[in-house]
Amino acid sequence: MGRYFRRKLLIYGLTFVIAVSINFAVPRLMPGDPVSRMLTRNSVSNVESSQAMRAYFDNVFGLDVPMWKQYLNYWAALFQGDLGVSVYAFPSPVSSVVLDALPYTLALLLPSILLSWVVGNALGAKAARNKWLDNGVLPVGYVLTAVPYMWLAILLAWVAGIILGWFPVAGGYSFAMTPNLSWTFFVDLVMHWFLPFLSLFIVALGGWAIGMRNLVIYELESDYSNYLSALGAPTRLIRRYAFRNAVLPQITGLALQLGVVVGGALVTEVVFAYPGLGSLLLNAVTNQDFFLLQGILLFIVIGVLLFNFLADVVYVLVDPRTRLGLEGGQS
């Protein structure tokens, strides 16, 4: 088993290097440069002052050296935990800007991913053996999986926020409040969090329900289920085996879907002006902030790789056949 995980770590390490290299290159392929945007934003019109400020900022951001040296400096700084200085929030470090927004994104992603996976699999498993539920889950599931995250977010904001007035439609908390450890502030946070969470949860729910429903039906019609039934095994036991076998592909699918859900979360945050990585990413692109963009994408890459690795670990622990295969490969 140790060899299996060492091989996985090597693959993830290579993936990380490639992803970080692309992360470095993509912002620099964008038209324009961050220093010019800063000078324009600060309305520097004097030629001599503009040249002096450009030289200063080029030095601050490390843009006064060739591209290959910028790449090496980027890796050296990365290993020291230095992600650079943000252009958008100058002179704040990128790490502090990203860490301020990260809790909001995690508060959306983790509950929506895990709850939609658990509830969707439970609904799908029940629909596979309940005709009434199947006739309702299947059509609704197909509709939900086809709904874009942005469209559903806009619909929820319009209906539940503007028409009904049940929830706020912008921000992470009320602008009149200051963050504090009180029940009032916590309730306000939840009220602002609920609609973005609900839009992510609903879209992901349908896909998991359809997938589990189809997998359970396949397992219930397989040879081992028919054999157990012929031997007189209890129906509950057969369904338990079917569910355990059907959930394995769903674990793999959970890791593969993470990138899609993260993309949906970023778009949803923009719709609701939620102060997470999505809104921060939009500001980074608008202000051509290479360094903030690199920092955000770096955190996303690390999160996706970590989540996939955890899914690999869970898969090995859940599937006895995988464990036996790994033990046999080591002997």
CSV table of C-alpha atoms in Angstrom, one decimal:
chain,number,residue,atom,x,y,z
A,1,MET,CA,0.0,0.0,0.0
A,2,GLY,CA,2.9,2.3,0.7
A,3,ARG,CA,4.1,1.9,-2.9
A,4,TYR,CA,0.7,2.8,-4.2
A,5,PHE,CA,0.6,6.1,-2.2
A,6,ARG,CA,4.2,6.9,-3.1
A,7,ARG,CA,3.2,6.6,-6.8
A,8,LYS,CA,0.2,8.7,-6.2
A,9,LEU,CA,2.2,11.4,-4.5
A,10,LEU,CA,4.7,11.4,-7.4
A,11,ILE,CA,1.9,11.9,-9.9
A,12,TYR,CA,0.3,14.7,-7.8
A,13,GLY,CA,3.8,16.3,-7.4
A,14,LEU,CA,4.3,16.4,-11.2
A,15,THR,CA,0.8,17.7,-11.7
A,16,PHE,CA,1.5,20.5,-9.2
A,17,VAL,CA,4.6,21.6,-11.0
A,18,ILE,CA,2.9,21.7,-14.3
A,19,ALA,CA,-0.2,23.5,-12.9
A,20,VAL,CA,2.0,26.1,-11.2
A,21,SER,CA,4.0,26.6,-14.4
A,22,ILE,CA,0.8,27.2,-16.3
A,23,ASN,CA,-0.4,29.4,-13.5
A,24,PHE,CA,2.7,31.5,-13.9
A,25,ALA,CA,2.5,31.8,-17.7
A,26,VAL,CA,-1.2,32.4,-18.3
A,27,PRO,CA,-1.5,35.8,-16.6
A,28,ARG,CA,1.5,37.0,-18.5
A,29,LEU,CA,-0.1,36.1,-21.8
A,30,MET,CA,-2.9,38.6,-21.0
A,31,PRO,CA,-2.7,41.9,-22.9
A,32,GLY,CA,-1.3,44.9,-20.9
A,33,ASP,CA,0.6,44.8,-17.7
A,34,PRO,CA,-0.2,45.5,-14.0
A,35,VAL,CA,2.2,48.5,-13.7
A,36,SER,CA,0.5,50.4,-16.5
A,37,ARG,CA,-2.8,49.7,-14.9
A,38,MET,CA,-1.6,51.1,-11.6
A,39,LEU,CA,-0.2,54.3,-13.2
A,40,THR,CA,-3.5,54.8,-15.0
A,41,ARG,CA,-5.5,54.2,-11.9
A,42,ASN,CA,-3.4,56.8,-10.0
A,43,SER,CA,-3.7,59.3,-12.9
A,44,VAL,CA,0.1,59.8,-13.3
A,45,SER,CA,0.4,62.1,-16.3
A,46,ASN,CA,3.9,63.6,-15.9
A,47,VAL,CA,6.4,61.7,-18.0
A,48,GLU,CA,9.3,61.8,-15.6
A,49,SER,CA,7.2,60.8,-12.6
A,50,SER,CA,5.6,58.0,-14.7
A,51,GLN,CA,9.0,56.6,-15.7
A,52,ALA,CA,10.3,56.8,-12.1
A,53,MET,CA,7.2,55.1,-10.7
A,54,ARG,CA,7.3,52.5,-13.4
A,55,ALA,CA,10.9,51.7,-12.5
A,56,TYR,CA,10.0,51.5,-8.8
A,57,PHE,CA,7.0,49.2,-9.3
A,58,ASP,CA,8.8,47.0,-11.8
A,59,ASN,CA,11.4,46.4,-9.1
A,60,VAL,CA,8.8,45.9,-6.4
A,61,PHE,CA,6.9,43.3,-8.5
A,62,GLY,CA,10.1,41.7,-9.9
A,63,LEU,CA,9.2,42.6,-13.5
A,64,ASP,CA,12.6,44.2,-14.2
A,65,VAL,CA,14.3,40.9,-15.0
A,66,PRO,CA,14.0,38.5,-17.9
A,67,MET,CA,11.0,36.1,-18.0
A,68,TRP,CA,13.0,33.0,-17.2
A,69,LYS,CA,14.5,34.6,-14.1
A,70,GLN,CA,11.0,35.8,-13.1
A,71,TYR,CA,9.9,32.1,-13.3
A,72,LEU,CA,12.8,30.9,-11.1
A,73,ASN,CA,12.2,33.8,-8.7
A,74,TYR,CA,8.6,32.8,-8.5
A,75,TRP,CA,9.5,29.2,-7.5
A,76,ALA,CA,12.0,30.4,-5.0
A,77,ALA,CA,9.5,32.8,-3.4
A,78,LEU,CA,6.8,30.1,-3.4
A,79,PHE,CA,9.0,27.7,-1.3
A,80,GLN,CA,9.4,30.6,1.2
A,81,GLY,CA,5.6,31.1,1.3
A,82,ASP,CA,5.9,34.5,-0.5
A,83,LEU,CA,3.2,35.0,-3.1
A,84,GLY,CA,4.2,38.5,-3.9
A,85,VAL,CA,2.4,41.9,-3.5
A,86,SER,CA,-1.1,42.5,-4.8
A,87,VAL,CA,-1.6,45.2,-7.4
A,88,TYR,CA,-5.3,45.5,-6.7
A,89,ALA,CA,-4.8,45.8,-2.9
A,90,PHE,CA,-1.4,47.4,-3.0
A,91,PRO,CA,0.7,47.2,-0.8
A,92,SER,CA,-1.0,44.2,0.9
A,93,PRO,CA,0.7,40.8,0.4
A,94,VAL,CA,-1.2,38.3,-1.9
A,95,SER,CA,-1.2,35.7,0.8
A,96,SER,CA,-3.1,37.9,3.3
A,97,VAL,CA,-5.6,39.1,0.6
A,98,VAL,CA,-6.3,35.5,-0.4
A,99,LEU,CA,-6.5,34.2,3.2
A,100,ASP,CA,-9.1,36.9,4.0
A,101,ALA,CA,-11.4,35.6,1.2
A,102,LEU,CA,-10.7,31.9,1.5
A,103,PRO,CA,-13.0,31.1,4.5
A,104,TYR,CA,-16.0,32.4,2.6
A,105,THR,CA,-15.3,30.1,-0.3
A,106,LEU,CA,-14.6,27.1,1.9
A,107,ALA,CA,-17.9,27.8,3.8
A,108,LEU,CA,-19.7,27.5,0.4
A,109,LEU,CA,-17.8,24.6,-1.1
A,110,LEU,CA,-17.5,22.1,1.7
A,111,PRO,CA,-21.1,22.0,2.8
A,112,SER,CA,-22.5,22.1,-0.8
A,113,ILE,CA,-20.2,19.4,-2.1
A,114,LEU,CA,-20.5,17.0,0.9
A,115,LEU,CA,-24.3,17.5,1.5
A,116,SER,CA,-25.2,17.3,-2.2
A,117,TRP,CA,-23.1,14.0,-2.5
A,118,VAL,CA,-24.7,12.5,0.6
A,119,VAL,CA,-28.3,13.5,-0.1
A,120,GLY,CA,-28.0,12.8,-3.8
A,121,ASN,CA,-26.7,9.3,-3.3
A,122,ALA,CA,-29.4,8.6,-0.7
A,123,LEU,CA,-32.2,9.8,-3.0
A,124,GLY,CA,-30.8,7.9,-5.9
A,125,ALA,CA,-30.5,4.7,-4.0
A,126,LYS,CA,-34.1,5.0,-2.8
A,127,ALA,CA,-35.3,5.9,-6.3
A,128,ALA,CA,-33.8,2.8,-7.7
A,129,ARG,CA,-36.2,0.7,-5.7
A,130,ASN,CA,-39.2,3.0,-5.4
A,131,LYS,CA,-41.2,3.6,-8.6
A,132,TRP,CA,-43.0,6.7,-7.3
A,133,LEU,CA,-39.8,8.3,-6.2
A,134,ASP,CA,-38.0,7.3,-9.4
A,135,ASN,CA,-40.6,9.0,-11.5
A,136,GLY,CA,-40.0,12.2,-9.6
A,137,VAL,CA,-36.3,12.1,-9.0
A,138,LEU,CA,-35.2,11.2,-12.5
A,139,PRO,CA,-36.9,14.1,-14.5
A,140,VAL,CA,-36.0,16.6,-11.8
A,141,GLY,CA,-32.5,15.4,-11.6
A,142,TYR,CA,-32.0,15.8,-15.4
A,143,VAL,CA,-33.4,19.3,-15.2
A,144,LEU,CA,-31.1,20.2,-12.3
A,145,THR,CA,-27.9,18.9,-13.9
A,146,ALA,CA,-28.7,21.0,-17.0
A,147,VAL,CA,-29.1,24.2,-15.1
A,148,PRO,CA,-26.0,26.6,-15.2
A,149,TYR,CA,-24.8,27.7,-11.8
A,150,MET,CA,-25.0,31.4,-12.8
A,151,TRP,CA,-28.6,31.1,-14.1
A,152,LEU,CA,-29.8,29.4,-10.9
A,153,ALA,CA,-28.0,31.9,-8.7
A,154,ILE,CA,-29.6,34.8,-10.5
A,155,LEU,CA,-33.1,33.1,-10.3
A,156,LEU,CA,-32.7,32.5,-6.5
A,157,ALA,CA,-31.5,36.0,-5.9
A,158,TRP,CA,-34.5,37.4,-7.9
A,159,VAL,CA,-37.2,35.2,-6.3
A,160,ALA,CA,-36.0,34.7,-2.7
A,161,GLY,CA,-34.1,37.9,-2.4
A,162,ILE,CA,-35.8,40.6,-4.4
A,163,ILE,CA,-39.4,39.5,-4.8
A,164,LEU,CA,-40.0,37.6,-1.5
A,165,GLY,CA,-37.3,39.5,0.4
A,166,TRP,CA,-36.4,36.5,2.5
A,167,PHE,CA,-32.6,36.7,2.1
A,168,PRO,CA,-30.1,39.4,1.2
A,169,VAL,CA,-28.6,39.2,-2.3
A,170,ALA,CA,-25.2,40.8,-1.9
A,171,GLY,CA,-22.2,40.7,0.4
A,172,GLY,CA,-21.0,38.3,3.1
A,173,TYR,CA,-22.7,40.2,5.9
A,174,SER,CA,-24.6,43.5,6.3
A,175,PHE,CA,-22.6,46.6,5.5
A,176,ALA,CA,-23.9,48.2,8.6
A,177,MET,CA,-22.4,45.5,10.8
A,178,THR,CA,-18.8,44.9,11.9
A,179,PRO,CA,-17.5,41.4,12.3
A,180,ASN,CA,-17.7,40.2,15.9
A,181,LEU,CA,-18.4,37.1,18.0
A,182,SER,CA,-22.1,37.5,18.5
A,183,TRP,CA,-25.2,35.5,17.7
A,184,THR,CA,-26.6,38.5,15.7
A,185,PHE,CA,-23.6,38.6,13.5
A,186,PHE,CA,-23.6,34.8,13.0
A,187,VAL,CA,-27.2,34.8,11.9
A,188,ASP,CA,-26.5,37.7,9.5
A,189,LEU,CA,-23.6,35.6,8.1
A,190,VAL,CA,-25.9,32.6,7.6
A,191,MET,CA,-28.5,34.7,5.9
A,192,HIS,CA,-26.0,36.0,3.3
A,193,TRP,CA,-24.5,32.5,2.9
A,194,PHE,CA,-27.7,30.6,2.3
A,195,LEU,CA,-28.6,31.5,-1.2
A,196,PRO,CA,-25.1,31.0,-2.7
A,197,PHE,CA,-24.9,27.7,-0.9
A,198,LEU,CA,-28.4,26.7,-2.1
A,199,SER,CA,-27.6,27.4,-5.7
A,200,LEU,CA,-24.5,25.1,-5.6
A,201,PHE,CA,-26.3,22.4,-3.6
A,202,ILE,CA,-29.3,22.2,-6.0
A,203,VAL,CA,-27.3,21.9,-9.2
A,204,ALA,CA,-24.9,19.2,-7.8
A,205,LEU,CA,-27.7,17.2,-6.2
A,206,GLY,CA,-29.4,16.1,-9.4
A,207,GLY,CA,-26.2,14.6,-10.9
A,208,TRP,CA,-25.5,12.5,-7.8
A,209,ALA,CA,-29.1,11.3,-7.6
A,210,ILE,CA,-29.2,10.2,-11.2
A,211,GLY,CA,-25.7,8.5,-11.0
A,212,MET,CA,-26.5,6.6,-7.9
A,213,ARG,CA,-30.0,5.5,-9.2
A,214,ASN,CA,-28.5,4.1,-12.4
A,215,LEU,CA,-25.6,2.3,-10.5
A,216,VAL,CA,-27.9,0.7,-8.0
A,217,ILE,CA,-30.2,-0.6,-10.6
A,218,TYR,CA,-27.2,-2.1,-12.5
A,219,GLU,CA,-25.9,-3.7,-9.3
A,220,LEU,CA,-29.4,-5.1,-8.4
A,221,GLU,CA,-29.6,-6.7,-11.8
A,222,SER,CA,-26.1,-8.2,-11.8
A,223,ASP,CA,-25.2,-11.8,-11.4
A,224,TYR,CA,-24.2,-11.8,-7.8
A,225,SER,CA,-27.5,-10.1,-6.8
A,226,ASN,CA,-29.5,-12.7,-8.7
A,227,TYR,CA,-27.4,-15.5,-7.1
A,228,LEU,CA,-27.9,-14.2,-3.6
A,229,SER,CA,-31.6,-13.9,-4.3
A,230,ALA,CA,-31.7,-17.5,-5.5
A,231,LEU,CA,-30.0,-18.6,-2.3
A,232,GLY,CA,-32.7,-16.9,-0.3
A,233,ALA,CA,-30.6,-14.0,1.0
A,234,PRO,CA,-32.7,-11.2,2.6
A,235,THR,CA,-33.6,-8.3,0.3
A,236,ARG,CA,-32.0,-5.9,2.7
A,237,LEU,CA,-28.7,-7.7,2.5
A,238,ILE,CA,-28.7,-7.7,-1.3
A,239,ARG,CA,-29.5,-4.0,-1.4
A,240,ARG,CA,-26.7,-3.3,1.1
A,241,TYR,CA,-24.2,-5.0,-1.1
A,242,ALA,CA,-25.6,-3.2,-4.2
A,243,PHE,CA,-25.3,0.2,-2.5
A,244,ARG,CA,-21.7,-0.5,-1.3
A,245,ASN,CA,-20.6,-1.4,-4.8
A,246,ALA,CA,-22.5,1.4,-6.4
A,247,VAL,CA,-21.0,4.1,-4.1
A,248,LEU,CA,-17.4,3.4,-5.3
A,249,PRO,CA,-17.7,5.1,-8.7
A,250,GLN,CA,-19.5,8.0,-6.9
A,251,ILE,CA,-16.4,8.5,-4.7
A,252,THR,CA,-14.3,8.7,-7.9
A,253,GLY,CA,-16.8,11.0,-9.4
A,254,LEU,CA,-16.7,13.3,-6.3
A,255,ALA,CA,-13.0,14.0,-7.0
A,256,LEU,CA,-13.6,14.5,-10.7
A,257,GLN,CA,-16.5,16.9,-10.1
A,258,LEU,CA,-14.5,19.1,-7.7
A,259,GLY,CA,-13.1,21.3,-10.5
A,260,VAL,CA,-16.6,21.8,-11.9
A,261,VAL,CA,-18.0,22.7,-8.5
A,262,VAL,CA,-15.2,25.1,-7.8
A,263,GLY,CA,-15.8,26.9,-11.1
A,264,GLY,CA,-19.5,27.1,-10.2
A,265,ALA,CA,-18.7,28.5,-6.8
A,266,LEU,CA,-16.5,31.2,-8.3
A,267,VAL,CA,-19.3,32.3,-10.7
A,268,THR,CA,-21.9,32.1,-7.9
A,269,GLU,CA,-19.8,34.4,-5.7
A,270,VAL,CA,-19.7,37.0,-8.5
A,271,VAL,CA,-23.5,36.9,-8.9
A,272,PHE,CA,-24.1,37.4,-5.1
A,273,ALA,CA,-21.0,39.7,-4.7
A,274,TYR,CA,-20.0,37.2,-2.0
A,275,PRO,CA,-16.5,38.1,-0.7
A,276,GLY,CA,-14.8,34.8,-1.6
A,277,LEU,CA,-12.2,33.8,-4.1
A,278,GLY,CA,-14.6,34.3,-7.0
A,279,SER,CA,-15.1,38.0,-6.4
A,280,LEU,CA,-11.4,38.4,-5.7
A,281,LEU,CA,-10.6,36.6,-9.0
A,282,LEU,CA,-12.8,39.0,-10.9
A,283,ASN,CA,-11.0,42.0,-9.3
A,284,ALA,CA,-7.7,40.4,-10.1
A,285,VAL,CA,-8.6,40.0,-13.8
A,286,THR,CA,-10.1,43.5,-14.0
A,287,ASN,CA,-7.0,45.1,-12.5
A,288,GLN,CA,-4.5,42.8,-14.4
A,289,ASP,CA,-3.2,41.7,-11.0
A,290,PHE,CA,-0.9,38.9,-12.1
A,291,PHE,CA,0.2,38.1,-8.6
A,292,LEU,CA,-3.2,38.0,-7.0
A,293,LEU,CA,-4.4,35.9,-9.9
A,294,GLN,CA,-1.5,33.5,-9.4
A,295,GLY,CA,-2.2,33.3,-5.7
A,296,ILE,CA,-5.9,32.5,-6.1
A,297,LEU,CA,-5.3,29.8,-8.8
A,298,LEU,CA,-2.5,28.3,-6.6
A,299,PHE,CA,-4.9,27.8,-3.7
A,300,ILE,CA,-7.5,26.3,-6.1
A,301,VAL,CA,-4.8,23.9,-7.5
A,302,ILE,CA,-3.7,22.8,-4.1
A,303,GLY,CA,-7.3,22.3,-3.0
A,304,VAL,CA,-8.2,20.2,-6.0
A,305,LEU,CA,-5.1,18.0,-5.7
A,306,LEU,CA,-5.6,17.6,-2.0
A,307,PHE,CA,-9.3,16.7,-2.4
A,308,ASN,CA,-8.4,14.1,-5.1
A,309,PHE,CA,-5.7,12.6,-3.0
A,310,LEU,CA,-8.2,12.3,-0.1
A,311,ALA,CA,-10.7,10.6,-2.5
A,312,ASP,CA,-8.0,8.1,-3.4
A,313,VAL,CA,-7.3,7.3,0.2
A,314,VAL,CA,-11.1,6.9,0.9
A,315,TYR,CA,-11.4,4.7,-2.1
A,316,VAL,CA,-8.7,2.3,-0.8
A,317,LEU,CA,-10.3,2.2,2.6
A,318,VAL,CA,-13.8,1.6,1.4
A,319,ASP,CA,-13.1,-1.0,-1.3
A,320,PRO,CA,-11.8,-4.2,0.1
A,321,ARG,CA,-10.8,-5.4,-3.4
A,322,THR,CA,-8.4,-2.5,-3.7
A,323,ARG,CA,-6.8,-3.2,-0.3
A,324,LEU,CA,-6.3,-6.9,-1.1
A,325,GLY,CA,-4.9,-6.0,-4.5
A,326,LEU,CA,-2.4,-3.6,-2.9
A,327,GLU,CA,-1.4,-6.1,-0.3
A,328,GLY,CA,-1.0,-8.8,-2.9
A,329,GLY,CA,1.2,-6.5,-5.0
A,330,GLN,CA,3.6,-5.9,-2.1
A,331,SER,CA,4.0,-9.6,-1.2
